mmCIF file of C-alpha atoms in Angstrom:
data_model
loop_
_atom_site.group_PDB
_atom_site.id
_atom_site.type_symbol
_atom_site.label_atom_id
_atom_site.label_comp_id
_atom_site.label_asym_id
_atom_site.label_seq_id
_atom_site.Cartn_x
_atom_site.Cartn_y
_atom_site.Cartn_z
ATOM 1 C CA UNK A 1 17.377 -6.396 -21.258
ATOM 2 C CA UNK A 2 14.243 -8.037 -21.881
ATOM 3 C CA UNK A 3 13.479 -8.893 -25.341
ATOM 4 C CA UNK A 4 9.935 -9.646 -26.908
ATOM 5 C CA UNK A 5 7.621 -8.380 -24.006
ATOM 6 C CA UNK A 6 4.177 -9.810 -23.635
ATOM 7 C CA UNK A 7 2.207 -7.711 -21.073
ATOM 8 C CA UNK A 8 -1.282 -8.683 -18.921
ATOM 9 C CA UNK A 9 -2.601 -5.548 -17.498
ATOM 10 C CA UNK A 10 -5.141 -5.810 -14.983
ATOM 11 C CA UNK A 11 -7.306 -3.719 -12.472
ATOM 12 C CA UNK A 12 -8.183 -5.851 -9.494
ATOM 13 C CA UNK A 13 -7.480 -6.556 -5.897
ATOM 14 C CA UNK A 14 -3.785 -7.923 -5.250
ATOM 15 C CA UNK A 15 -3.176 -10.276 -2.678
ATOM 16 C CA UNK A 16 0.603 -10.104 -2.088
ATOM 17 C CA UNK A 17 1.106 -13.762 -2.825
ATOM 18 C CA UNK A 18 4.499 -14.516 -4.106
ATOM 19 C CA UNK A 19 4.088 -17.433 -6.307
ATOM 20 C CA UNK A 20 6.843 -19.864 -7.326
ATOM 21 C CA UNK A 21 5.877 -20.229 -11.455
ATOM 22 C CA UNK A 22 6.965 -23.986 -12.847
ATOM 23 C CA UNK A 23 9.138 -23.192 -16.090
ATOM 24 C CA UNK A 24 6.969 -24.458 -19.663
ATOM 25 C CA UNK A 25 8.427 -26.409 -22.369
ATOM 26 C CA UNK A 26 12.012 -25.494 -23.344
ATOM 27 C CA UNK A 27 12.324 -23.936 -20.143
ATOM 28 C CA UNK A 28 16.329 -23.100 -18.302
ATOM 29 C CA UNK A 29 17.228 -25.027 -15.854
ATOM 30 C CA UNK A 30 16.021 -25.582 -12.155
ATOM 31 C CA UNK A 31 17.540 -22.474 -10.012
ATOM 32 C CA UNK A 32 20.688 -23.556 -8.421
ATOM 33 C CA UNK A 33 20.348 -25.061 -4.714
ATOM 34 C CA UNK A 34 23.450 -22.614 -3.593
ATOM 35 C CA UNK A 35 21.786 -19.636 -2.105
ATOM 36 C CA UNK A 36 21.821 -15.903 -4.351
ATOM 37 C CA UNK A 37 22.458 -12.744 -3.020
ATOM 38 C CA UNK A 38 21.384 -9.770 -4.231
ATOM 39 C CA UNK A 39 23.317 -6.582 -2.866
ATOM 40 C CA UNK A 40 21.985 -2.551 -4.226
ATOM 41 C CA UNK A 41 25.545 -1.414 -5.769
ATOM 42 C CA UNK A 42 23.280 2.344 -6.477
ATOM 43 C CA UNK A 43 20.055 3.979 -5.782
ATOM 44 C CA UNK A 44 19.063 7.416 -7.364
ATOM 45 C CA UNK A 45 15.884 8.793 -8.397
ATOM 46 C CA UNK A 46 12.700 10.655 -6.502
ATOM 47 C CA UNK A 47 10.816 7.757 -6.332
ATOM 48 C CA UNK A 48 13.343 5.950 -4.530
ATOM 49 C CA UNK A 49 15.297 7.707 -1.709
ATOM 50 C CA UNK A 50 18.262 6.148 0.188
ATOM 51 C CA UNK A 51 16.566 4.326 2.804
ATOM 52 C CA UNK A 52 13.152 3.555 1.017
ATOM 53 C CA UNK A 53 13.690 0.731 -1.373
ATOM 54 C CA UNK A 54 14.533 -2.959 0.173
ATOM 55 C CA UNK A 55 15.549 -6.036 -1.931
ATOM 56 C CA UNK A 56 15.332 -9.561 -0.961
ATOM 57 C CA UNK A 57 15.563 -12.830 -2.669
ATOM 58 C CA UNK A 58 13.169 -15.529 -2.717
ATOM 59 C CA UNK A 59 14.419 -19.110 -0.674
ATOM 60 C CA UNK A 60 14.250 -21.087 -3.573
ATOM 61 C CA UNK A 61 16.426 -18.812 -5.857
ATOM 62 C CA UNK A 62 12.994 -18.237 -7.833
ATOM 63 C CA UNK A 63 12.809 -14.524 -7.989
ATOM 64 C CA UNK A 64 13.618 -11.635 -6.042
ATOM 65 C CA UNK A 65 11.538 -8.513 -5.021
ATOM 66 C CA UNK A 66 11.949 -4.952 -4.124
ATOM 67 C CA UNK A 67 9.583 -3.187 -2.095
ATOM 68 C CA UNK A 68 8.810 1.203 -2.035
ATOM 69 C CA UNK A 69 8.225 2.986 0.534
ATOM 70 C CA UNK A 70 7.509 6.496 -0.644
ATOM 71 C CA UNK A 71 7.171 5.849 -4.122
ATOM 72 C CA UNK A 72 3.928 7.717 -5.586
ATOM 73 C CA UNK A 73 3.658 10.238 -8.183
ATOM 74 C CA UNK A 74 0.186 12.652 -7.166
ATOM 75 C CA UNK A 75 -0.785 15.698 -9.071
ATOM 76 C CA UNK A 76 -4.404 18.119 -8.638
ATOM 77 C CA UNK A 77 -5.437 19.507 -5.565
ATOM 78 C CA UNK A 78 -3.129 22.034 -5.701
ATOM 79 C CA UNK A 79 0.111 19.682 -5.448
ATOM 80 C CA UNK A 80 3.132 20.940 -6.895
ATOM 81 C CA UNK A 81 3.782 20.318 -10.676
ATOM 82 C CA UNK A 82 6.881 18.269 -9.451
ATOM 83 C CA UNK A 83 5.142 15.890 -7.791
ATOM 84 C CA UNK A 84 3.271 14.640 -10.870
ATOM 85 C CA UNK A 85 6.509 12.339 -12.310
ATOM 86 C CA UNK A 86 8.635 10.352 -9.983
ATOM 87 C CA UNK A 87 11.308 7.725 -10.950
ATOM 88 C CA UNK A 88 13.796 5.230 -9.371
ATOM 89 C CA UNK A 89 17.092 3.935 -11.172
ATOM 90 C CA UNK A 90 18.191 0.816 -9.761
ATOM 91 C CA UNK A 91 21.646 -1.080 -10.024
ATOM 92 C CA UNK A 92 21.768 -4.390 -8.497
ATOM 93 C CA UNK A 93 24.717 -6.776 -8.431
ATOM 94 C CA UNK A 94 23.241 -10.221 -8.399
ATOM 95 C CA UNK A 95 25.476 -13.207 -6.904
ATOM 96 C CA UNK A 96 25.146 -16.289 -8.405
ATOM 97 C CA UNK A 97 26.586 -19.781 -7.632
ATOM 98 C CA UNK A 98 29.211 -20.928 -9.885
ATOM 99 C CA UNK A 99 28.525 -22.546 -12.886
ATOM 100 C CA UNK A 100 24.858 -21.027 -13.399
ATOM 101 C CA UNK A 101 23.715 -17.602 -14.970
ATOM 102 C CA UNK A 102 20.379 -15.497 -15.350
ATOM 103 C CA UNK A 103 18.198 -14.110 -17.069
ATOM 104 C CA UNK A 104 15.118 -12.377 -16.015
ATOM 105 C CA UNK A 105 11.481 -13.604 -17.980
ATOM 106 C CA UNK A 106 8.956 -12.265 -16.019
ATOM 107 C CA UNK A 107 8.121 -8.840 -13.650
ATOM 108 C CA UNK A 108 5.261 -8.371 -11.564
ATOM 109 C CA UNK A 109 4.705 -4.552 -10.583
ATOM 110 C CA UNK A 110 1.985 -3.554 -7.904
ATOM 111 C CA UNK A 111 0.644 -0.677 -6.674
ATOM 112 C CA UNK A 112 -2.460 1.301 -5.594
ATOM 113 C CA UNK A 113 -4.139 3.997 -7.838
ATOM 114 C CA UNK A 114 -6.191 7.018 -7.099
ATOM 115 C CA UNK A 115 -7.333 8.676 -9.989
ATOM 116 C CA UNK A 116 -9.813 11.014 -10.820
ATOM 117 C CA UNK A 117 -12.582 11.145 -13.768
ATOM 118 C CA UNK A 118 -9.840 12.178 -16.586
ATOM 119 C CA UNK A 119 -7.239 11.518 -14.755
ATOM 120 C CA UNK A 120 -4.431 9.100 -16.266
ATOM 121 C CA UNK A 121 -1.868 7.424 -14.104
ATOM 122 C CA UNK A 122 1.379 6.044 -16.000
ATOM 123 C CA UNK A 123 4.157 3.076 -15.240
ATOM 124 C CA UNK A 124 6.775 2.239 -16.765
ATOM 125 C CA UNK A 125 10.269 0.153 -16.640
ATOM 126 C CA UNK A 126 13.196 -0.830 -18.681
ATOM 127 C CA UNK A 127 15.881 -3.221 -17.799
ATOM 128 C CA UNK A 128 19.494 -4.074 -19.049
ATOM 129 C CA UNK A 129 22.620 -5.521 -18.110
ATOM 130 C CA UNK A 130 25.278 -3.315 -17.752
ATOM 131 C CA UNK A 131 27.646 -3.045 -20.775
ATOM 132 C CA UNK A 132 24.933 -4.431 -22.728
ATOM 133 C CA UNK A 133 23.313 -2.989 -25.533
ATOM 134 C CA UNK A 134 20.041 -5.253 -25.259
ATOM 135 C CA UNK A 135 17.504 -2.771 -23.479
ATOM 136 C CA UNK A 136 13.528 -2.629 -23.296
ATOM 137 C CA UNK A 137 11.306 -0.773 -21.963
ATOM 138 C CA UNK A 138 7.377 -0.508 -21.571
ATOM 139 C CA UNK A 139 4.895 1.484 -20.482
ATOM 140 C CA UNK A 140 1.167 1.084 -18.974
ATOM 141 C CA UNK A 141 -1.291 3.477 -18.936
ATOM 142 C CA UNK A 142 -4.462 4.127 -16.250
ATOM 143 C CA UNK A 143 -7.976 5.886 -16.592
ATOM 144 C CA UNK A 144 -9.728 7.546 -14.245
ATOM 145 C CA UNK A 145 -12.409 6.950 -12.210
ATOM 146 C CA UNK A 146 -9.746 4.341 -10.364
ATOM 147 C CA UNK A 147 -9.539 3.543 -7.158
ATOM 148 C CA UNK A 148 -8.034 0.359 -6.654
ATOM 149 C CA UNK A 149 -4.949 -2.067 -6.169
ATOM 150 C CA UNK A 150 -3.370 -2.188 -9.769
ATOM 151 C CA UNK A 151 -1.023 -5.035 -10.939
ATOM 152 C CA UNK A 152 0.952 -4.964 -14.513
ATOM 153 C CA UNK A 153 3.007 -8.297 -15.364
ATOM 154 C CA UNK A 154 5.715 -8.297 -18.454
ATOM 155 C CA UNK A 155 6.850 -11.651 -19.738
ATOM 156 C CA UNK A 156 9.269 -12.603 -22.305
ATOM 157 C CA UNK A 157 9.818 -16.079 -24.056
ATOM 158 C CA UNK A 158 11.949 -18.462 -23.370
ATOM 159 C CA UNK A 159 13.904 -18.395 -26.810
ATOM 160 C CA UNK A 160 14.428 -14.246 -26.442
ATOM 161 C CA UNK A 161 15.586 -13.771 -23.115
ATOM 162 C CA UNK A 162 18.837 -12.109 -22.519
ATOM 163 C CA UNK A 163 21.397 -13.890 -19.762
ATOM 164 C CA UNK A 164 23.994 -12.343 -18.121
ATOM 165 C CA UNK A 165 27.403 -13.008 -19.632
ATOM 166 C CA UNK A 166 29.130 -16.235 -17.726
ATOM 167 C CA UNK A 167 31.998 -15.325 -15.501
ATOM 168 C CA UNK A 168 31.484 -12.087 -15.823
ATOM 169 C CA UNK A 169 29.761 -9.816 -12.741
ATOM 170 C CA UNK A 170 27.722 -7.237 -14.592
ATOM 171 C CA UNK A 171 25.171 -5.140 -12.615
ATOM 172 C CA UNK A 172 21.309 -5.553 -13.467
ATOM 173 C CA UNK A 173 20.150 -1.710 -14.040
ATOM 174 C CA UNK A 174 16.177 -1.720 -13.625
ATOM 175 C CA UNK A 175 14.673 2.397 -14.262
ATOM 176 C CA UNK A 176 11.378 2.927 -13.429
ATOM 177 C CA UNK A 177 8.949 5.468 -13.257
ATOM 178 C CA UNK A 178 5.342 6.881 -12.234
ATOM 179 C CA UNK A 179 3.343 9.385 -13.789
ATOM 180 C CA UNK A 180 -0.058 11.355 -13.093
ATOM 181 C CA UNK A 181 -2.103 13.711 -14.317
ATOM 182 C CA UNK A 182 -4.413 15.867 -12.959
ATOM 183 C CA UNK A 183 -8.652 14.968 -13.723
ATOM 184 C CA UNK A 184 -11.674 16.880 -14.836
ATOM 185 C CA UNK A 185 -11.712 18.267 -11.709
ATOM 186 C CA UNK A 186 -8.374 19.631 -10.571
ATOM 187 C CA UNK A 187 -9.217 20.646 -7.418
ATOM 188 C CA UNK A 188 -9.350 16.925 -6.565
ATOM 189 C CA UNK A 189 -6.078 15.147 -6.222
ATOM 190 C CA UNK A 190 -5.115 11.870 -8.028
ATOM 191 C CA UNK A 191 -2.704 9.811 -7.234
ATOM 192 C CA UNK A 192 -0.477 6.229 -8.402
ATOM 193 C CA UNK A 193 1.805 4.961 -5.991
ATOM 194 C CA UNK A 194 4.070 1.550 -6.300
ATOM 195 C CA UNK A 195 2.506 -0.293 -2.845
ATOM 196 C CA UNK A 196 -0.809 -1.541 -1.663
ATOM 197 C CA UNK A 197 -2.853 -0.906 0.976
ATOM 198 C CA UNK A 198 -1.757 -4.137 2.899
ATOM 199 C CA UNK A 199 1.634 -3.174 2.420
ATOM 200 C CA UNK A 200 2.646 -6.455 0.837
ATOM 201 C CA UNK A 201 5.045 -7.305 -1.799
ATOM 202 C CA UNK A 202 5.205 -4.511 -4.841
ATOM 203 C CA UNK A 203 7.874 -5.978 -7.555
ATOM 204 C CA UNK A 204 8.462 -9.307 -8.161
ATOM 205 C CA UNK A 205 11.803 -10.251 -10.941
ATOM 206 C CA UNK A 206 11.275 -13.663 -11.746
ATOM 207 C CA UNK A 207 14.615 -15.592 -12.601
ATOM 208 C CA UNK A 208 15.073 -18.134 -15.400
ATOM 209 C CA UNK A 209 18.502 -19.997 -14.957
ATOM 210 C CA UNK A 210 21.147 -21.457 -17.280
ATOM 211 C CA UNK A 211 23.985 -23.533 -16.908
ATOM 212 C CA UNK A 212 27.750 -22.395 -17.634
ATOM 213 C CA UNK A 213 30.002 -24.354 -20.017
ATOM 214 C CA UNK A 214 32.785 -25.557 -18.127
ATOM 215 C CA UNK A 215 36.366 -24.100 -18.158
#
C-alpha cells in the first residue's frame, strides 16, 4: 500500500505519547470533523489471537492504533523452535465520512526487546488495500546485547501515497510479523515482543485525507 518508504529506526525509551503530526507542504486535507470508525472485518495469525488485538481511532480522525497483547516471538533457553516467528494478518474496514478518502503516510511500531549477545530480533509489515495491487513491505532488524523499549517509524511522501478508491469500501490488510533468534549463549532466552513495559500504545497508522470529487 505504501509506496516510497522512508524509515527512522531507533533504540530508546518510548513514552506512549500519541502525537497529532501537522501535515508539511502539499499536504491532504484536514481530517474530516464527522467521526471514523474502524471495525476488525478478520484476525488470523499467532501473534494475534481472537481476543488479543484492540483497535481504536484517534478523536480528531488523526490516526488510529492497535494494541497486542500476547504478541512476542522468544527463542533460546530451551523454547520451542515455534516460538521463534510469530505473525498477525489484519483486515480492517475503515468508515469514512462522505466525500473524504485515505491514505495512510506514516506507522509507528513499538515494542520491548530482549536479546542476547548474538542474538537478532526482526519486524516487519506490509500494507495494501484490498483489490489493490500497490503493496510494500519492510523489515527492521535488532542486535543483541538489547534490552530496551524499541520504536521503528515508516513514512511515505506526500506525492506517493496510495488512497483508497472513492465510493468504494475496500478493507485495509496490514501483515505483520516478529522474529528471533537464539544468542551466543543459547541457554539464555531472547526475546522481541510488540508492547512496552508501561503497557501503552504499540502501533500508531497515521491518516492523510483527501477530498472526493462530487457526483
Amino acid at each position: 500500500m505504501i509506496k516510497s518508504l522512508r524509515t527512522t529506526l531507533t533504540a530508546a525509551l518510548v513514552t506512549g505519547t500519541l502525537v497529532t503530526l501537522a501535515p508539511g507542504a502539499g499536504a491532504t486535507p484536514a481530517a474530516p470533523t464527522d467521526r471514523v470508525t474502524v471495525d476488525v472485518a478478520s484476525v488470523n495469525g499467532s501473534g494475534c489471537k481472537p481476543g488479543t488485538a484492540t483497535v481504536d481511532v484517534a478523536s480528531d480522525n488523526s490516526a488510529f492504533t492497535v494494541a497486542y497483547s500476547e504478541y512476542l516471538a522468544q527463542a533460546g533457553g530451551g523454547v520451542p523452535v515455534t516460538e521463534g516467528r510469530k505473525n498477525c494478518q489484519l483486515a480492517l474496514t475503515v468508515h469514512v465520512p462522505q466525500g473524504f478518502t485515505y491514505a495512510v503516510s506514516k506507522v509507528d511500531y513499538r515494542g520491548y526487546g530482549n536479546l542476547e549477545q548474538g542474538a537478532t530480533g526482526t519486524q516487519k509489515a506490509s500494507y495494501y488495500f484490498q483489490g489493490m495491487s500497490q503493496t510494500a513491505s519492510r523489515t527492521h532488524t535488532f542486535h543483541g546485547r538489547l534490552n530496551n523499549n524499541w520504536q521503528v517509524t515508516d513514512t511515505t511522501d506526500i506525492e506517493a501515497l496510495v488512497f483508497a478508491p472513492c465510493g468504494a469500501q475496500r478493507n485495509f490488510n496490514i501483515n505483520t510479523e516478529l522474529r528471533t533468534t537464539a544468542g551466543t549463549d543459547t541457554s539464555k532466552t531472547s526475546y522481541m515482543a510488540v508492547d512496552s513495559t508501561d503497557g501503552t500504545i504499540n502501533s500508531v497508522y497515521h491518516f492523510s485525507w483527501k477530498s472526493c470529487p462530487d457526483r
